[in-house]
Short mmCIF file of N, CA, C and O in Angstrom, two decimals:
data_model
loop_
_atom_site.label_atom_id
_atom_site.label_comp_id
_atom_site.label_asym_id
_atom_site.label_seq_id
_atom_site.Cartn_x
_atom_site.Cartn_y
_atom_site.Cartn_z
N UNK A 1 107.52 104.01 83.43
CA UNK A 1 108.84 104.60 83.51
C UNK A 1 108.74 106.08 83.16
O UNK A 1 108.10 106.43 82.17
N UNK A 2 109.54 107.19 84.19
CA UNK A 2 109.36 108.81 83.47
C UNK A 2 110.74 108.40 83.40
O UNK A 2 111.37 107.60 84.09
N UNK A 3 111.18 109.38 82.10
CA UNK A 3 112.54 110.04 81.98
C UNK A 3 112.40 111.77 82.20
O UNK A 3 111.52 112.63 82.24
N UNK A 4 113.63 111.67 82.29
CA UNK A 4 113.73 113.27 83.07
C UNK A 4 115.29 113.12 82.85
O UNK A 4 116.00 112.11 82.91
N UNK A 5 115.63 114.61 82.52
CA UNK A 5 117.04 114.87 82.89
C UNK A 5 117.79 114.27 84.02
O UNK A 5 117.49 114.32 85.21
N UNK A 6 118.86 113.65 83.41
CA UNK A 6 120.08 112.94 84.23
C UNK A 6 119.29 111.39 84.58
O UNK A 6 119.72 110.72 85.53
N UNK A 7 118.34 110.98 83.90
CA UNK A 7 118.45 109.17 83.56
C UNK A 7 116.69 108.92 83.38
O UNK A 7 116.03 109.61 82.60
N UNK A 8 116.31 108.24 83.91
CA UNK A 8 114.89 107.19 84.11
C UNK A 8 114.44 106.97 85.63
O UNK A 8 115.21 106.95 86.59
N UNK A 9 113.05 106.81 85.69
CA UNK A 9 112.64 106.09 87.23
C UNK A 9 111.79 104.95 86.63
O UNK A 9 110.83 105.21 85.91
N UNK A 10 112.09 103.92 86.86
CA UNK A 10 110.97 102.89 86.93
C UNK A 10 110.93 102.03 88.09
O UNK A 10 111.74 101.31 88.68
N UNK A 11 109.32 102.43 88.27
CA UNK A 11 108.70 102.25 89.59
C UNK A 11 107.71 101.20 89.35
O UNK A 11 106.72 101.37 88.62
N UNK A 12 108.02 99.98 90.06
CA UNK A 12 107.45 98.63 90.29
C UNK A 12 105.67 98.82 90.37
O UNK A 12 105.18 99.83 90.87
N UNK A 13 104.93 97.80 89.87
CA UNK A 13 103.63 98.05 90.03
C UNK A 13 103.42 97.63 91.16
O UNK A 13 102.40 98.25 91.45
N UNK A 14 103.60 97.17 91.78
CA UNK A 14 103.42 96.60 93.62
C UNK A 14 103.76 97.54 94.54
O UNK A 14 103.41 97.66 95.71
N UNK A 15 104.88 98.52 93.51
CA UNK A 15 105.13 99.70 95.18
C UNK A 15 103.82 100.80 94.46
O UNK A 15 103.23 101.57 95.21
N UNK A 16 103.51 100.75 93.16
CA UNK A 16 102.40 101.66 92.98
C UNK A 16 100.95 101.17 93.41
O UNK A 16 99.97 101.85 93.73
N UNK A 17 101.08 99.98 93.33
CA UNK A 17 99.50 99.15 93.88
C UNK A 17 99.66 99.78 95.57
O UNK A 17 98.94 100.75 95.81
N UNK A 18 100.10 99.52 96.15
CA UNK A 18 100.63 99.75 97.70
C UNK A 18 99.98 101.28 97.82
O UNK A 18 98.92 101.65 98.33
N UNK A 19 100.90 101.95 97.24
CA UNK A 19 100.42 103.44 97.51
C UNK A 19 99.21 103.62 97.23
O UNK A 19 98.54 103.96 98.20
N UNK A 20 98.63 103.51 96.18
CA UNK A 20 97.47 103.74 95.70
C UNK A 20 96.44 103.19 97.03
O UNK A 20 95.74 103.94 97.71
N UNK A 21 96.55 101.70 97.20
CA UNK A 21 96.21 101.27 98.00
C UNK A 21 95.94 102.24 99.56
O UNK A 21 94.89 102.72 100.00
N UNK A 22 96.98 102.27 99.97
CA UNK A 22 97.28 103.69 100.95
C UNK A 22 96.41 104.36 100.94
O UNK A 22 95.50 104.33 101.77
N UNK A 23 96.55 105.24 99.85
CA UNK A 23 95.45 106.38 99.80
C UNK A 23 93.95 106.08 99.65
O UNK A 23 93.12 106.79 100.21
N UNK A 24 93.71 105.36 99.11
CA UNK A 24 92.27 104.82 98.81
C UNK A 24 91.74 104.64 100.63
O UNK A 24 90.74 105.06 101.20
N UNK A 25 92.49 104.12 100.97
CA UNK A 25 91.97 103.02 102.59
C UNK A 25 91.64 104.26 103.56
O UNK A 25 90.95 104.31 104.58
N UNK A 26 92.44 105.31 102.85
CA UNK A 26 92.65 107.00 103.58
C UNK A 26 91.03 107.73 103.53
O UNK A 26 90.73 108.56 104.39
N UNK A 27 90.28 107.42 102.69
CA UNK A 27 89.37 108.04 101.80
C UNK A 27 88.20 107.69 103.25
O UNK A 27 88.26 106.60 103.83
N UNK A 28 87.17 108.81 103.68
CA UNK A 28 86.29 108.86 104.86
C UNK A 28 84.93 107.88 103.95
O UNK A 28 84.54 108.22 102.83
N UNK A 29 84.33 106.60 104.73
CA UNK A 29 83.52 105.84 103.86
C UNK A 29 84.32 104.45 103.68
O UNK A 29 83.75 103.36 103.78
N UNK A 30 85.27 104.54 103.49
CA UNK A 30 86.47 103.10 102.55
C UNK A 30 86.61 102.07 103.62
O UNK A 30 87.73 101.89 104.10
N UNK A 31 85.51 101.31 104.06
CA UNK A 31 85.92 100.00 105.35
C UNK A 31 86.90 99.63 104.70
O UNK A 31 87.78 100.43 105.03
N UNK A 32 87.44 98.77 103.81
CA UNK A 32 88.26 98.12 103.40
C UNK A 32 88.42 98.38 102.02
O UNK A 32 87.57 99.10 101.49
N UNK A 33 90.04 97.62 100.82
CA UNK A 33 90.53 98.00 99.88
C UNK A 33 91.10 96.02 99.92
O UNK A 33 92.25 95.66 100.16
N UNK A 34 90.10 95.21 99.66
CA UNK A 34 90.56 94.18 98.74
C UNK A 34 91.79 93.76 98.30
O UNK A 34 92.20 94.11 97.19
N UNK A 35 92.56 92.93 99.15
CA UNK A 35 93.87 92.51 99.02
C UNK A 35 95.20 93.50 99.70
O UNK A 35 96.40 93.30 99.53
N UNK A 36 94.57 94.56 100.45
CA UNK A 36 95.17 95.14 101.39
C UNK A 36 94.58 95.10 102.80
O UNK A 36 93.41 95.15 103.19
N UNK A 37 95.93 94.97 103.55
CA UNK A 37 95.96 95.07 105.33
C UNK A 37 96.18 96.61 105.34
O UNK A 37 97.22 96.98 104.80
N UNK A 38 95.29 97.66 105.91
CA UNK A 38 95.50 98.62 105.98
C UNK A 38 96.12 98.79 107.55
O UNK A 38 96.28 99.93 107.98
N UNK A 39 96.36 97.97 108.16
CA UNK A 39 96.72 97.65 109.75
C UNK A 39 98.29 97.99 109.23
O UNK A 39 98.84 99.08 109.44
N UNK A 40 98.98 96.71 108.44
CA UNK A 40 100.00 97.00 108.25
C UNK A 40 100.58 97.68 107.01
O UNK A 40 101.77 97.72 106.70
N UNK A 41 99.23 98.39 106.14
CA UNK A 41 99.81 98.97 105.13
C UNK A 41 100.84 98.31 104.00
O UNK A 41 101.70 98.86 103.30
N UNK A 42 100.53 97.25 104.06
CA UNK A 42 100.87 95.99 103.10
C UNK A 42 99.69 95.01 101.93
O UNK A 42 98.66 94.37 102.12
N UNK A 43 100.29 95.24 101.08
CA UNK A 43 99.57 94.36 100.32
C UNK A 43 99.58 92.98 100.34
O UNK A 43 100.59 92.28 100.23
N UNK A 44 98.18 92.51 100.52
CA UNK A 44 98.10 90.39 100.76
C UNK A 44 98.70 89.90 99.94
O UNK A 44 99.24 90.57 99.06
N UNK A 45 98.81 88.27 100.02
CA UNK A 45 99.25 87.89 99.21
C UNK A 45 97.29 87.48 98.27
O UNK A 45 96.14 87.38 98.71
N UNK A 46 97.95 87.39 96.87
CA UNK A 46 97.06 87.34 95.82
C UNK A 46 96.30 88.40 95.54
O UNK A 46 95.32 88.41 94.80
N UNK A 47 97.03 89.80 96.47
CA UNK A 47 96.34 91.16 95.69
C UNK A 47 95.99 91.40 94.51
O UNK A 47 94.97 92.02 94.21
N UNK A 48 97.03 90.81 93.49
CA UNK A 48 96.45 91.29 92.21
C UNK A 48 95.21 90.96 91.51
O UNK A 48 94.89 91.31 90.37
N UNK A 49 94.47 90.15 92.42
CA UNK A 49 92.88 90.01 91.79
C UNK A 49 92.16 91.39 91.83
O UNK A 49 91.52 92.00 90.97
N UNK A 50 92.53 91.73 93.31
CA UNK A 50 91.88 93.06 93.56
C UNK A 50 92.21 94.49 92.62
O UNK A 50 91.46 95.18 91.94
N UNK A 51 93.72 94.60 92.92
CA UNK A 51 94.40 95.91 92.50
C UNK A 51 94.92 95.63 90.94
O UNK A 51 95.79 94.76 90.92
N UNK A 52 94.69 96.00 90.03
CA UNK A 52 94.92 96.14 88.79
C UNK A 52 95.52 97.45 88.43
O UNK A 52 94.83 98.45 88.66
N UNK A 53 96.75 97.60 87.88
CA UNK A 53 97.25 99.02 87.83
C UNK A 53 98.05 98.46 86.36
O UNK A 53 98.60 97.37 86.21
N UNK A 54 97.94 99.48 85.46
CA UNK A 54 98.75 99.63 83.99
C UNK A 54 99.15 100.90 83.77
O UNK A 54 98.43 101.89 83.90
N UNK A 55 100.57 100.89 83.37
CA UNK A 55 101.15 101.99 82.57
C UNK A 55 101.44 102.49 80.89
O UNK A 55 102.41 102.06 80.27
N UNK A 56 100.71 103.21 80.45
CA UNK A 56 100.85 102.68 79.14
C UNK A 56 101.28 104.53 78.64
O UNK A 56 100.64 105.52 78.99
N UNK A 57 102.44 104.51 77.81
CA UNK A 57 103.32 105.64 77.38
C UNK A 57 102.62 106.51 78.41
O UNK A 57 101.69 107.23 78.05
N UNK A 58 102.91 106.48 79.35
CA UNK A 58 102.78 108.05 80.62
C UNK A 58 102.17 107.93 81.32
O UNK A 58 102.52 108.29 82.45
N UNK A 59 100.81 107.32 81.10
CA UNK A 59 99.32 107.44 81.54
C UNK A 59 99.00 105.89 82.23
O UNK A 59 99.21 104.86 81.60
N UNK A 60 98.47 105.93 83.62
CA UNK A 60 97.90 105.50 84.25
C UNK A 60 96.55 104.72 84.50
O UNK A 60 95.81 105.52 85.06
N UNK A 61 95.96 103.62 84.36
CA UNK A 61 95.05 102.98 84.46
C UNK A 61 94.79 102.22 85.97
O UNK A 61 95.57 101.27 85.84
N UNK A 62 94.41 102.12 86.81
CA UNK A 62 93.92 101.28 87.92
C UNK A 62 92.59 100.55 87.97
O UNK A 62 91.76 100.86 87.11
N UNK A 63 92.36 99.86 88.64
CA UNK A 63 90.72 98.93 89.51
C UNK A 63 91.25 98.98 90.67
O UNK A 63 92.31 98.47 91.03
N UNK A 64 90.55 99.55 91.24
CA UNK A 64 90.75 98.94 92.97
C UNK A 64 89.30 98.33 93.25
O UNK A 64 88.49 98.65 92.37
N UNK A 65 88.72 97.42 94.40
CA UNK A 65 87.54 97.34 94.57
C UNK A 65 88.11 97.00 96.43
O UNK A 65 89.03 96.43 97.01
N UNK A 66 86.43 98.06 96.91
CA UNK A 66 86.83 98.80 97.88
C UNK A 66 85.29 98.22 98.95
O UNK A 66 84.27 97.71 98.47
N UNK A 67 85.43 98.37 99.80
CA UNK A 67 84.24 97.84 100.74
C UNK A 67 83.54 99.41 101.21
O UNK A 67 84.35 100.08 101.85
N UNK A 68 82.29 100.05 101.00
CA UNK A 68 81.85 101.20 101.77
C UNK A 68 81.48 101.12 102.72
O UNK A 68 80.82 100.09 102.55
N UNK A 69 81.27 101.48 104.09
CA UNK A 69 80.60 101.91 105.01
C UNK A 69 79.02 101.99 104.42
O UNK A 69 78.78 102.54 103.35
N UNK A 70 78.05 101.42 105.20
CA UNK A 70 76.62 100.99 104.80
C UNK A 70 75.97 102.32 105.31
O UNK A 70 74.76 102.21 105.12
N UNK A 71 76.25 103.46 105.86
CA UNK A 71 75.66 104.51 106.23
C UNK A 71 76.39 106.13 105.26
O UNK A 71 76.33 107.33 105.52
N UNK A 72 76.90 105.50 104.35
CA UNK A 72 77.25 106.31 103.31
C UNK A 72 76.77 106.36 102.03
O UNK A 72 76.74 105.29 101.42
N UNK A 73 76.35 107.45 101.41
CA UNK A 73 76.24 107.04 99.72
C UNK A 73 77.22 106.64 98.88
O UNK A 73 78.11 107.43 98.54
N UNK A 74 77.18 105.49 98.48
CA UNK A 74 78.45 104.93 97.54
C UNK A 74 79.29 105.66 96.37
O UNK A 74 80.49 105.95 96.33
N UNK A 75 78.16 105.86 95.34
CA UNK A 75 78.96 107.14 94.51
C UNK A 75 79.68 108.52 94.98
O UNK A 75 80.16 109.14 94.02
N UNK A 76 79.83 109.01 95.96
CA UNK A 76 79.90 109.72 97.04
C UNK A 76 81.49 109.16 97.39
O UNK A 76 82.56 109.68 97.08
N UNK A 77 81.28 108.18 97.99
CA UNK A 77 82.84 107.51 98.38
C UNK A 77 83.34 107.10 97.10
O UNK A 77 84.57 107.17 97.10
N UNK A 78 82.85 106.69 95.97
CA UNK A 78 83.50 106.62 94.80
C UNK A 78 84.30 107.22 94.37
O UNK A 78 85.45 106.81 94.19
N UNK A 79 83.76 108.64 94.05
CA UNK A 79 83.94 109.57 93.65
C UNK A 79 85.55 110.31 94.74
O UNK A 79 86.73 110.29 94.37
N UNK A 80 85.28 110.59 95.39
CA UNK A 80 86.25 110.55 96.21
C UNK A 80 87.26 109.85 96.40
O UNK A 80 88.38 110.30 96.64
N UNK A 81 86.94 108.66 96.32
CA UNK A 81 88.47 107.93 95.99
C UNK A 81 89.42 107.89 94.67
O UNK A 81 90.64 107.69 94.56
N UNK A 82 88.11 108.23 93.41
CA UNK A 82 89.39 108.25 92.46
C UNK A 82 89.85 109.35 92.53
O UNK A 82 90.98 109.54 92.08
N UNK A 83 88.92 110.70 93.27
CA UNK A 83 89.72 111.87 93.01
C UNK A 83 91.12 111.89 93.87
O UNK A 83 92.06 112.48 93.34
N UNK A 84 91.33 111.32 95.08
CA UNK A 84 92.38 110.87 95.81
C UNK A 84 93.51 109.82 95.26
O UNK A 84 94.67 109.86 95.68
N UNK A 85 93.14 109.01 94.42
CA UNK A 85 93.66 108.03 94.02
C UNK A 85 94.30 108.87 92.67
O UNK A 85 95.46 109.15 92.99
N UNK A 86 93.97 109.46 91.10
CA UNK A 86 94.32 110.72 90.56
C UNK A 86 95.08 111.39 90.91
O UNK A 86 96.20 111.28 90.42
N UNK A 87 94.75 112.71 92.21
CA UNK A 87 95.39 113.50 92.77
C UNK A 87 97.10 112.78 93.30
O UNK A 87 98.11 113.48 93.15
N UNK A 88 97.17 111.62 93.79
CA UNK A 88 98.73 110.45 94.10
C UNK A 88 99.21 110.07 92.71
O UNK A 88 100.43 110.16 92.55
N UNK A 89 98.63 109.74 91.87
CA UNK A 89 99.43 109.78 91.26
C UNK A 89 100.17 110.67 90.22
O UNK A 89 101.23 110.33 89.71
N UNK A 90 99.53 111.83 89.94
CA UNK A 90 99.91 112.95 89.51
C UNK A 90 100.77 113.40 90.16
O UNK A 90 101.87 113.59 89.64
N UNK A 91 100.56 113.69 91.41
CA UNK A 91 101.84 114.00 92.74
C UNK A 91 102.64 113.28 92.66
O UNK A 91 103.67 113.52 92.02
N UNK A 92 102.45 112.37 93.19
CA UNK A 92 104.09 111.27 93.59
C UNK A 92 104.66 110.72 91.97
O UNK A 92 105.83 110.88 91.63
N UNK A 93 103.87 110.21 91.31
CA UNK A 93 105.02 109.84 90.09
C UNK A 93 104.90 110.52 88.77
O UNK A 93 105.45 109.96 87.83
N UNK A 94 104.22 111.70 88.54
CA UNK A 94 104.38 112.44 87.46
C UNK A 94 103.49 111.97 86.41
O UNK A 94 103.38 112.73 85.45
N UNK A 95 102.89 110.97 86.39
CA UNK A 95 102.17 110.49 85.17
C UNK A 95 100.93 110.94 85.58
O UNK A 95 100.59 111.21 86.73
N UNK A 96 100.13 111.02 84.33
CA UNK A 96 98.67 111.34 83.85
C UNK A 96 97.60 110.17 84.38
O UNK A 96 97.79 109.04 83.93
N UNK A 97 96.73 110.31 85.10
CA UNK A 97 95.90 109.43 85.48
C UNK A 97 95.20 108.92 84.41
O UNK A 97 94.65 109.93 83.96
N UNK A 98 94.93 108.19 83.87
CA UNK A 98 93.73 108.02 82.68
C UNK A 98 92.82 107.76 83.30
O UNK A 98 91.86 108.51 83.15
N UNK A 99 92.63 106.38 84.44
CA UNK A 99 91.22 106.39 84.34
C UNK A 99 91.20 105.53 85.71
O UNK A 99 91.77 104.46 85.51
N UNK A 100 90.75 105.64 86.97
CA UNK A 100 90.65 104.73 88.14
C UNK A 100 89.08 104.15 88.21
O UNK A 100 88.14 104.91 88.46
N UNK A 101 88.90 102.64 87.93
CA UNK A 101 87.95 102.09 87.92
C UNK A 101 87.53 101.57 89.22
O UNK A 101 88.32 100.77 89.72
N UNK A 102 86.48 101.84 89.89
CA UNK A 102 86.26 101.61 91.67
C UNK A 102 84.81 100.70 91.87
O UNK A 102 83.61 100.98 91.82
N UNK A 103 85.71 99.25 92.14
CA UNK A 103 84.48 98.59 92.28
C UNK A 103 84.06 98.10 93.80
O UNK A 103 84.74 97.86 94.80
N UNK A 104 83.13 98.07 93.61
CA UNK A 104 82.44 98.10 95.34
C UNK A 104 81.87 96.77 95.69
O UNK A 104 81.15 96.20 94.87
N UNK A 105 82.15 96.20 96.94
CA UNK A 105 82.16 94.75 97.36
C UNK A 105 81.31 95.11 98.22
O UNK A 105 80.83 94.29 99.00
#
């Protein structure tokens, strides 16, 4: 939840799993993002094995686990996705990233 002048936003972890999701699937390297259809940009059902997201006073925690492309270096696409995954949520909902954990299938 941010507060801000004139009330509160609290924003569902499923529309933040989603986005996150989004952006990750965005990332050059990322075949797939585990419990997301990037076709329809929807999250499966029983995503939350995959996508793990916590809010704790401001700050941001995620897991995504992500499929690489076999002609890429993995830490490489790692790396890149949390910086993408970070960079969204600082942008779109104001909170502090703490820490995006990226595990590879």
């Amino acid at each position: 939840m941010k507060e801000f002048e004139g009330g509160r936003c609290l924003v569902s972890n499923r529309v933040i799993d989603q986005m996150l999701a989004l952006r990750a699937a965005e990332v050059d390297g990322v075949l797939a993002i585990a419990g997301f259809d990037a076709e329809s940009g929807t999250l499966r059902r029983g995503y939350e094995r995959y996508i793990l997201t916590e809010t704790t006073n401001g700050a941001l925690t995620t897991e995504l686990s992500i499929m690489v492309d076999k002609d890429r270096v993995i830490i490489n696409v790692v790396r890149d996705v949390q910086e993408a995954v970070r960079q969204e949520v600082e942008a779109i909902l104001g909170l502090t990233c703490r820490r995006v954990d990226v595990h590879v299938l």
